[in-house]
PDB file of N, CA, C and O in Angstrom:
ATOM      1  N   MET A 184       0.843  -1.139   0.000  1.00  0.00           N
ATOM      2  CA  MET A 184       0.000   0.000   0.000  1.00  0.00           C
ATOM      3  C   MET A 184       0.904   1.223   0.000  1.00  0.00           C
ATOM      4  O   MET A 184       1.791   1.337   0.840  1.00  0.00           O
ATOM      5  N   PHE A 185       0.701   2.099  -0.955  1.00  0.00           N
ATOM      6  CA  PHE A 185       1.374   3.403  -0.967  1.00  0.00           C
ATOM      7  C   PHE A 185       0.357   4.442  -0.519  1.00  0.00           C
ATOM      8  O   PHE A 185      -0.798   4.393  -0.935  1.00  0.00           O
ATOM      9  N   TRP A 186       0.764   5.369   0.312  1.00  0.00           N
ATOM     10  CA  TRP A 186      -0.149   6.418   0.750  1.00  0.00           C
ATOM     11  C   TRP A 186       0.627   7.694   1.000  1.00  0.00           C
ATOM     12  O   TRP A 186       1.850   7.679   1.188  1.00  0.00           O
ATOM     13  N   THR A 187      -0.096   8.820   1.004  1.00  0.00           N
ATOM     14  CA  THR A 187       0.514  10.127   1.264  1.00  0.00           C
ATOM     15  C   THR A 187      -0.380  10.930   2.192  1.00  0.00           C
ATOM     16  O   THR A 187      -1.591  10.701   2.284  1.00  0.00           O
ATOM     17  N   ARG A 188       0.230  11.856   2.893  1.00  0.00           N
ATOM     18  CA  ARG A 188      -0.498  12.762   3.778  1.00  0.00           C
ATOM     19  C   ARG A 188       0.441  13.906   4.147  1.00  0.00           C
ATOM     20  O   ARG A 188       1.650  13.729   4.247  1.00  0.00           O
ATOM     21  N   HIS A 189      -0.148  15.064   4.417  1.00  0.00           N
ATOM     22  CA  HIS A 189       0.670  16.196   4.865  1.00  0.00           C
ATOM     23  C   HIS A 189       1.249  15.895   6.250  1.00  0.00           C
ATOM     24  O   HIS A 189       0.771  15.013   6.968  1.00  0.00           O
ATOM     25  N   ARG A 190       2.277  16.631   6.639  1.00  0.00           N
ATOM     26  CA  ARG A 190       2.884  16.466   7.961  1.00  0.00           C
ATOM     27  C   ARG A 190       2.578  17.673   8.860  1.00  0.00           C
ATOM     28  O   ARG A 190       3.195  17.831   9.906  1.00  0.00           O
ATOM     29  N   ARG A 191       1.613  18.500   8.433  1.00  0.00           N
ATOM     30  CA  ARG A 191       1.243  19.639   9.282  1.00  0.00           C
ATOM     31  C   ARG A 191       0.552  19.130  10.550  1.00  0.00           C
ATOM     32  O   ARG A 191       0.090  17.995  10.609  1.00  0.00           O
ATOM     33  N   SER A 192       0.459  19.981  11.531  1.00  0.00           N
ATOM     34  CA  SER A 192      -0.209  19.645  12.785  1.00  0.00           C
ATOM     35  C   SER A 192      -1.710  19.486  12.564  1.00  0.00           C
ATOM     36  O   SER A 192      -2.304  20.285  11.843  1.00  0.00           O
ATOM     37  N   PRO A 193      -2.326  18.463  13.070  1.00  0.00           N
ATOM     38  CA  PRO A 193      -1.692  17.371  13.804  1.00  0.00           C
ATOM     39  C   PRO A 193      -1.082  16.363  12.827  1.00  0.00           C
ATOM     40  O   PRO A 193      -1.712  15.971  11.848  1.00  0.00           O
ATOM     41  N   ASP A 194       0.143  15.970  13.098  1.00  0.00           N
ATOM     42  CA  ASP A 194       0.829  14.998  12.252  1.00  0.00           C
ATOM     43  C   ASP A 194       0.298  13.607  12.580  1.00  0.00           C
ATOM     44  O   ASP A 194       0.652  13.020  13.591  1.00  0.00           O
ATOM     45  N   LEU A 195      -0.571  13.095  11.725  1.00  0.00           N
ATOM     46  CA  LEU A 195      -1.192  11.789  11.964  1.00  0.00           C
ATOM     47  C   LEU A 195      -0.420  10.622  11.359  1.00  0.00           C
ATOM     48  O   LEU A 195      -0.869   9.476  11.455  1.00  0.00           O
ATOM     49  N   VAL A 196       0.739  10.896  10.773  1.00  0.00           N
ATOM     50  CA  VAL A 196       1.499   9.816  10.144  1.00  0.00           C
ATOM     51  C   VAL A 196       1.799   8.690  11.136  1.00  0.00           C
ATOM     52  O   VAL A 196       1.573   7.520  10.818  1.00  0.00           O
ATOM     53  N   PRO A 197       2.272   8.967  12.367  1.00  0.00           N
ATOM     54  CA  PRO A 197       2.496   7.865  13.308  1.00  0.00           C
ATOM     55  C   PRO A 197       1.203   7.094  13.629  1.00  0.00           C
ATOM     56  O   PRO A 197       1.223   5.863  13.755  1.00  0.00           O
ATOM     57  N   THR A 198       0.092   7.793  13.725  1.00  0.00           N
ATOM     58  CA  THR A 198      -1.194   7.143  13.991  1.00  0.00           C
ATOM     59  C   THR A 198      -1.596   6.249  12.824  1.00  0.00           C
ATOM     60  O   THR A 198      -2.044   5.111  13.015  1.00  0.00           O
ATOM     61  N   ILE A 199      -1.417   6.750  11.614  1.00  0.00           N
ATOM     62  CA  ILE A 199      -1.742   5.967  10.420  1.00  0.00           C
ATOM     63  C   ILE A 199      -0.894   4.708  10.367  1.00  0.00           C
ATOM     64  O   ILE A 199      -1.389   3.618  10.074  1.00  0.00           O
ATOM     65  N   CYS A 200       0.389   4.835  10.678  1.00  0.00           N
ATOM     66  CA  CYS A 200       1.264   3.657  10.714  1.00  0.00           C
ATOM     67  C   CYS A 200       0.753   2.645  11.743  1.00  0.00           C
ATOM     68  O   CYS A 200       0.785   1.428  11.494  1.00  0.00           O
ATOM     69  N   GLY A 201       0.255   3.114  12.866  1.00  0.00           N
ATOM     70  CA  GLY A 201      -0.326   2.230  13.876  1.00  0.00           C
ATOM     71  C   GLY A 201      -1.572   1.523  13.371  1.00  0.00           C
ATOM     72  O   GLY A 201      -1.772   0.336  13.647  1.00  0.00           O
ATOM     73  N   TRP A 202      -2.414   2.239  12.626  1.00  0.00           N
ATOM     74  CA  TRP A 202      -3.617   1.616  12.055  1.00  0.00           C
ATOM     75  C   TRP A 202      -3.230   0.485  11.103  1.00  0.00           C
ATOM     76  O   TRP A 202      -3.833  -0.583  11.122  1.00  0.00           O
ATOM     77  N   PHE A 203      -2.226   0.744  10.263  1.00  0.00           N
ATOM     78  CA  PHE A 203      -1.774  -0.306   9.356  1.00  0.00           C
ATOM     79  C   PHE A 203      -1.241  -1.506  10.137  1.00  0.00           C
ATOM     80  O   PHE A 203      -1.535  -2.653   9.801  1.00  0.00           O
ATOM     81  N   ALA A 204      -0.448  -1.268  11.159  1.00  0.00           N
ATOM     82  CA  ALA A 204       0.120  -2.359  11.963  1.00  0.00           C
ATOM     83  C   ALA A 204      -0.981  -3.203  12.600  1.00  0.00           C
ATOM     84  O   ALA A 204      -0.891  -4.435  12.628  1.00  0.00           O
ATOM     85  N   GLN A 205      -2.030  -2.569  13.086  1.00  0.00           N
ATOM     86  CA  GLN A 205      -3.144  -3.301  13.707  1.00  0.00           C
ATOM     87  C   GLN A 205      -3.829  -4.245  12.730  1.00  0.00           C
ATOM     88  O   GLN A 205      -4.436  -5.232  13.137  1.00  0.00           O
ATOM     89  N   GLU A 206      -3.753  -3.946  11.444  1.00  0.00           N
ATOM     90  CA  GLU A 206      -4.427  -4.749  10.424  1.00  0.00           C
ATOM     91  C   GLU A 206      -3.500  -5.730   9.716  1.00  0.00           C
ATOM     92  O   GLU A 206      -3.877  -6.339   8.728  1.00  0.00           O
ATOM     93  N   GLY A 207      -2.269  -5.877  10.219  1.00  0.00           N
ATOM     94  CA  GLY A 207      -1.360  -6.870   9.662  1.00  0.00           C
ATOM     95  C   GLY A 207      -0.393  -6.371   8.617  1.00  0.00           C
ATOM     96  O   GLY A 207       0.214  -7.158   7.903  1.00  0.00           O
ATOM     97  N   PHE A 208      -0.214  -5.056   8.520  1.00  0.00           N
ATOM     98  CA  PHE A 208       0.740  -4.483   7.572  1.00  0.00           C
ATOM     99  C   PHE A 208       2.054  -4.176   8.286  1.00  0.00           C
ATOM    100  O   PHE A 208       2.060  -3.818   9.466  1.00  0.00           O
ATOM    101  N   VAL A 209       3.155  -4.313   7.558  1.00  0.00           N
ATOM    102  CA  VAL A 209       4.464  -3.921   8.082  1.00  0.00           C
ATOM    103  C   VAL A 209       5.008  -2.793   7.201  1.00  0.00           C
ATOM    104  O   VAL A 209       4.809  -2.800   5.984  1.00  0.00           O
ATOM    105  N   PRO A 210       5.673  -1.821   7.817  1.00  0.00           N
ATOM    106  CA  PRO A 210       6.191  -0.710   7.015  1.00  0.00           C
ATOM    107  C   PRO A 210       7.389  -1.131   6.177  1.00  0.00           C
ATOM    108  O   PRO A 210       8.265  -1.863   6.637  1.00  0.00           O
ATOM    109  N   GLY A 211       7.395  -0.666   4.940  1.00  0.00           N
ATOM    110  CA  GLY A 211       8.566  -0.832   4.085  1.00  0.00           C
ATOM    111  C   GLY A 211       9.400   0.430   4.138  1.00  0.00           C
ATOM    112  O   GLY A 211      10.616   0.391   4.211  1.00  0.00           O
ATOM    113  N   ALA A 212       8.713   1.575   4.146  1.00  0.00           N
ATOM    114  CA  ALA A 212       9.371   2.875   4.249  1.00  0.00           C
ATOM    115  C   ALA A 212       8.322   3.902   4.651  1.00  0.00           C
ATOM    116  O   ALA A 212       7.180   3.832   4.217  1.00  0.00           O
ATOM    117  N   VAL A 213       8.732   4.835   5.494  1.00  0.00           N
ATOM    118  CA  VAL A 213       7.878   5.955   5.889  1.00  0.00           C
ATOM    119  C   VAL A 213       8.770   7.191   5.938  1.00  0.00           C
ATOM    120  O   VAL A 213       9.857   7.158   6.524  1.00  0.00           O
ATOM    121  N   SER A 214       8.312   8.267   5.322  1.00  0.00           N
ATOM    122  CA  SER A 214       9.122   9.480   5.268  1.00  0.00           C
ATOM    123  C   SER A 214       9.320  10.084   6.648  1.00  0.00           C
ATOM    124  O   SER A 214       8.542   9.858   7.569  1.00  0.00           O
ATOM    125  N   SER A 215      10.349  10.877   6.759  1.00  0.00           N
ATOM    126  CA  SER A 215      10.688  11.586   7.990  1.00  0.00           C
ATOM    127  C   SER A 215       9.869  12.867   8.103  1.00  0.00           C
ATOM    128  O   SER A 215       9.540  13.486   7.087  1.00  0.00           O
ATOM    129  N   PRO A 216       9.577  13.311   9.330  1.00  0.00           N
ATOM    130  CA  PRO A 216       8.904  14.615   9.472  1.00  0.00           C
ATOM    131  C   PRO A 216       9.688  15.745   8.804  1.00  0.00           C
ATOM    132  O   PRO A 216       9.096  16.711   8.325  1.00  0.00           O
ATOM    133  N   ALA A 217      10.992  15.624   8.740  1.00  0.00           N
ATOM    134  CA  ALA A 217      11.821  16.658   8.110  1.00  0.00           C
ATOM    135  C   ALA A 217      11.557  16.771   6.612  1.00  0.00           C
ATOM    136  O   ALA A 217      11.845  17.802   6.012  1.00  0.00           O
ATOM    137  N   ASP A 218      10.980  15.721   6.014  1.00  0.00           N
ATOM    138  CA  ASP A 218      10.673  15.758   4.584  1.00  0.00           C
ATOM    139  C   ASP A 218       9.510  16.692   4.267  1.00  0.00           C
ATOM    140  O   ASP A 218       9.328  17.102   3.129  1.00  0.00           O
ATOM    141  N   GLY A 219       8.680  16.987   5.266  1.00  0.00           N
ATOM    142  CA  GLY A 219       7.568  17.910   5.081  1.00  0.00           C
ATOM    143  C   GLY A 219       6.319  17.293   4.483  1.00  0.00           C
ATOM    144  O   GLY A 219       5.295  17.943   4.378  1.00  0.00           O
ATOM    145  N   VAL A 220       6.400  16.040   4.060  1.00  0.00           N
ATOM    146  CA  VAL A 220       5.240  15.339   3.514  1.00  0.00           C
ATOM    147  C   VAL A 220       5.300  13.908   4.028  1.00  0.00           C
ATOM    148  O   VAL A 220       6.372  13.344   4.216  1.00  0.00           O
ATOM    149  N   GLY A 221       4.132  13.334   4.294  1.00  0.00           N
ATOM    150  CA  GLY A 221       4.074  11.953   4.735  1.00  0.00           C
ATOM    151  C   GLY A 221       3.890  11.025   3.548  1.00  0.00           C
ATOM    152  O   GLY A 221       2.927  11.173   2.797  1.00  0.00           O
ATOM    153  N   VAL A 222       4.823  10.120   3.361  1.00  0.00           N
ATOM    154  CA  VAL A 222       4.728   9.105   2.321  1.00  0.00           C
ATOM    155  C   VAL A 222       5.043   7.776   2.985  1.00  0.00           C
ATOM    156  O   VAL A 222       6.053   7.648   3.671  1.00  0.00           O
ATOM    157  N   GLY A 223       4.166   6.812   2.803  1.00  0.00           N
ATOM    158  CA  GLY A 223       4.386   5.510   3.408  1.00  0.00           C
ATOM    159  C   GLY A 223       4.183   4.386   2.421  1.00  0.00           C
ATOM    160  O   GLY A 223       3.411   4.497   1.477  1.00  0.00           O
ATOM    161  N   VAL A 224       4.916   3.304   2.659  1.00  0.00           N
ATOM    162  CA  VAL A 224       4.766   2.072   1.897  1.00  0.00           C
ATOM    163  C   VAL A 224       4.657   0.957   2.936  1.00  0.00           C
ATOM    164  O   VAL A 224       5.544   0.797   3.763  1.00  0.00           O
ATOM    165  N   HIS A 225       3.540   0.241   2.898  1.00  0.00           N
ATOM    166  CA  HIS A 225       3.311  -0.848   3.849  1.00  0.00           C
ATOM    167  C   HIS A 225       2.941  -2.113   3.078  1.00  0.00           C
ATOM    168  O   HIS A 225       2.263  -2.049   2.057  1.00  0.00           O
ATOM    169  N   ARG A 226       3.377  -3.239   3.622  1.00  0.00           N
ATOM    170  CA  ARG A 226       3.112  -4.532   2.979  1.00  0.00           C
ATOM    171  C   ARG A 226       2.219  -5.368   3.894  1.00  0.00           C
ATOM    172  O   ARG A 226       2.477  -5.472   5.099  1.00  0.00           O
ATOM    173  N   PHE A 227       1.193  -5.960   3.310  1.00  0.00           N
ATOM    174  CA  PHE A 227       0.256  -6.766   4.089  1.00  0.00           C
ATOM    175  C   PHE A 227       0.808  -8.173   4.275  1.00  0.00           C
ATOM    176  O   PHE A 227       1.084  -8.885   3.314  1.00  0.00           O
ATOM    177  N   LEU A 228       0.985  -8.586   5.537  1.00  0.00           N
ATOM    178  CA  LEU A 228       1.452  -9.928   5.855  1.00  0.00           C
ATOM    179  C   LEU A 228       0.424 -10.706   6.664  1.00  0.00           C
ATOM    180  O   LEU A 228       0.687 -11.813   7.105  1.00  0.00           O
ATOM    181  N   GLY A 229      -0.752 -10.108   6.842  1.00  0.00           N
ATOM    182  CA  GLY A 229      -1.805 -10.753   7.618  1.00  0.00           C
ATOM    183  C   GLY A 229      -2.576 -11.780   6.815  1.00  0.00           C
ATOM    184  O   GLY A 229      -2.268 -12.067   5.657  1.00  0.00           O
ATOM    185  N   GLU A 230      -3.596 -12.316   7.428  1.00  0.00           N
ATOM    186  CA  GLU A 230      -4.483 -13.288   6.794  1.00  0.00           C
ATOM    187  C   GLU A 230      -5.559 -12.535   6.003  1.00  0.00           C
ATOM    188  O   GLU A 230      -6.277 -11.717   6.569  1.00  0.00           O
ATOM    189  N   PRO A 231      -5.669 -12.800   4.705  1.00  0.00           N
ATOM    190  CA  PRO A 231      -6.698 -12.108   3.911  1.00  0.00           C
ATOM    191  C   PRO A 231      -8.105 -12.413   4.436  1.00  0.00           C
ATOM    192  O   PRO A 231      -8.384 -13.516   4.897  1.00  0.00           O
ATOM    193  N   ARG A 232      -8.958 -11.389   4.386  1.00  0.00           N
ATOM    194  CA  ARG A 232     -10.357 -11.547   4.788  1.00  0.00           C
ATOM    195  C   ARG A 232     -11.235 -11.186   3.602  1.00  0.00           C
ATOM    196  O   ARG A 232     -10.988 -10.192   2.925  1.00  0.00           O
ATOM    197  N   PRO A 233     -12.281 -11.963   3.352  1.00  0.00           N
ATOM    198  CA  PRO A 233     -13.181 -11.615   2.245  1.00  0.00           C
ATOM    199  C   PRO A 233     -13.997 -10.367   2.587  1.00  0.00           C
ATOM    200  O   PRO A 233     -14.289 -10.102   3.759  1.00  0.00           O
ATOM    201  N   LEU A 234     -14.338  -9.600   1.555  1.00  0.00           N
ATOM    202  CA  LEU A 234     -15.225  -8.451   1.756  1.00  0.00           C
ATOM    203  C   LEU A 234     -16.650  -8.956   1.958  1.00  0.00           C
ATOM    204  O   LEU A 234     -17.063  -9.926   1.328  1.00  0.00           O
ATOM    205  N   PRO A 235     -17.403  -8.285   2.815  1.00  0.00           N
ATOM    206  CA  PRO A 235     -18.823  -8.642   2.931  1.00  0.00           C
ATOM    207  C   PRO A 235     -19.530  -8.418   1.590  1.00  0.00           C
ATOM    208  O   PRO A 235     -19.101  -7.603   0.770  1.00  0.00           O
ATOM    209  N   ALA A 236     -20.610  -9.138   1.382  1.00  0.00           N
ATOM    210  CA  ALA A 236     -21.381  -9.011   0.142  1.00  0.00           C
ATOM    211  C   ALA A 236     -21.852  -7.572  -0.064  1.00  0.00           C
ATOM    212  O   ALA A 236     -22.195  -6.870   0.876  1.00  0.00           O
ATOM    213  N   ARG A 237     -21.814  -7.128  -1.305  1.00  0.00           N
ATOM    214  CA  ARG A 237     -22.312  -5.814  -1.736  1.00  0.00           C
ATOM    215  C   ARG A 237     -21.542  -4.634  -1.128  1.00  0.00           C
ATOM    216  O   ARG A 237     -22.082  -3.544  -1.016  1.00  0.00           O
ATOM    217  N   VAL A 238     -20.307  -4.828  -0.722  1.00  0.00           N
ATOM    218  CA  VAL A 238     -19.489  -3.736  -0.209  1.00  0.00           C
ATOM    219  C   VAL A 238     -18.731  -3.106  -1.369  1.00  0.00           C
ATOM    220  O   VAL A 238     -18.142  -3.808  -2.193  1.00  0.00           O
ATOM    221  N   THR A 239     -18.739  -1.789  -1.453  1.00  0.00           N
ATOM    222  CA  THR A 239     -18.010  -1.064  -2.471  1.00  0.00           C
ATOM    223  C   THR A 239     -16.795  -0.408  -1.820  1.00  0.00           C
ATOM    224  O   THR A 239     -16.935   0.328  -0.846  1.00  0.00           O
ATOM    225  N   MET A 240     -15.632  -0.714  -2.350  1.00  0.00           N
ATOM    226  CA  MET A 240     -14.411  -0.112  -1.802  1.00  0.00           C
ATOM    227  C   MET A 240     -14.141   1.268  -2.390  1.00  0.00           C
ATOM    228  O   MET A 240     -13.628   2.149  -1.706  1.00  0.00           O
ATOM    229  N   PHE A 241     -14.441   1.458  -3.687  1.00  0.00           N
ATOM    230  CA  PHE A 241     -14.143   2.701  -4.362  1.00  0.00           C
ATOM    231  C   PHE A 241     -15.326   3.128  -5.209  1.00  0.00           C
ATOM    232  O   PHE A 241     -16.037   2.289  -5.751  1.00  0.00           O
ATOM    233  N   ALA A 242     -15.505   4.421  -5.346  1.00  0.00           N
ATOM    234  CA  ALA A 242     -16.503   4.975  -6.257  1.00  0.00           C
ATOM    235  C   ALA A 242     -15.790   6.019  -7.105  1.00  0.00           C
ATOM    236  O   ALA A 242     -15.267   7.006  -6.569  1.00  0.00           O
ATOM    237  N   PHE A 243     -15.738   5.800  -8.396  1.00  0.00           N
ATOM    238  CA  PHE A 243     -15.070   6.725  -9.296  1.00  0.00           C
ATOM    239  C   PHE A 243     -16.124   7.605  -9.961  1.00  0.00           C
ATOM    240  O   PHE A 243     -17.171   7.131 -10.370  1.00  0.00           O
ATOM    241  N   VAL A 244     -15.835   8.897 -10.035  1.00  0.00           N
ATOM    242  CA  VAL A 244     -16.758   9.859 -10.644  1.00  0.00           C
ATOM    243  C   VAL A 244     -16.074  10.559 -11.797  1.00  0.00           C
ATOM    244  O   VAL A 244     -14.848  10.611 -11.876  1.00  0.00           O
ATOM    245  N   ASP A 245     -16.886  11.126 -12.685  1.00  0.00           N
ATOM    246  CA  ASP A 245     -16.337  11.872 -13.834  1.00  0.00           C
ATOM    247  C   ASP A 245     -15.704  13.152 -13.411  1.00  0.00           C
ATOM    248  O   ASP A 245     -16.080  13.832 -12.556  1.00  0.00           O
TER     249      ASP A 245
END
């Protein structure tokens, strides 16, 4: 999973990394606060779970 976020206050990058860890992801790389932008790469090593029926993960609009 690649993701980005600003590092302005409140800097939620550490919290986001914790959310990923709780779900079975391990960090591959996470930017430093000195970089001014949050960029993370996490790899899923947990047990896959099926999505519930009729769940939409993404909605794309024009």
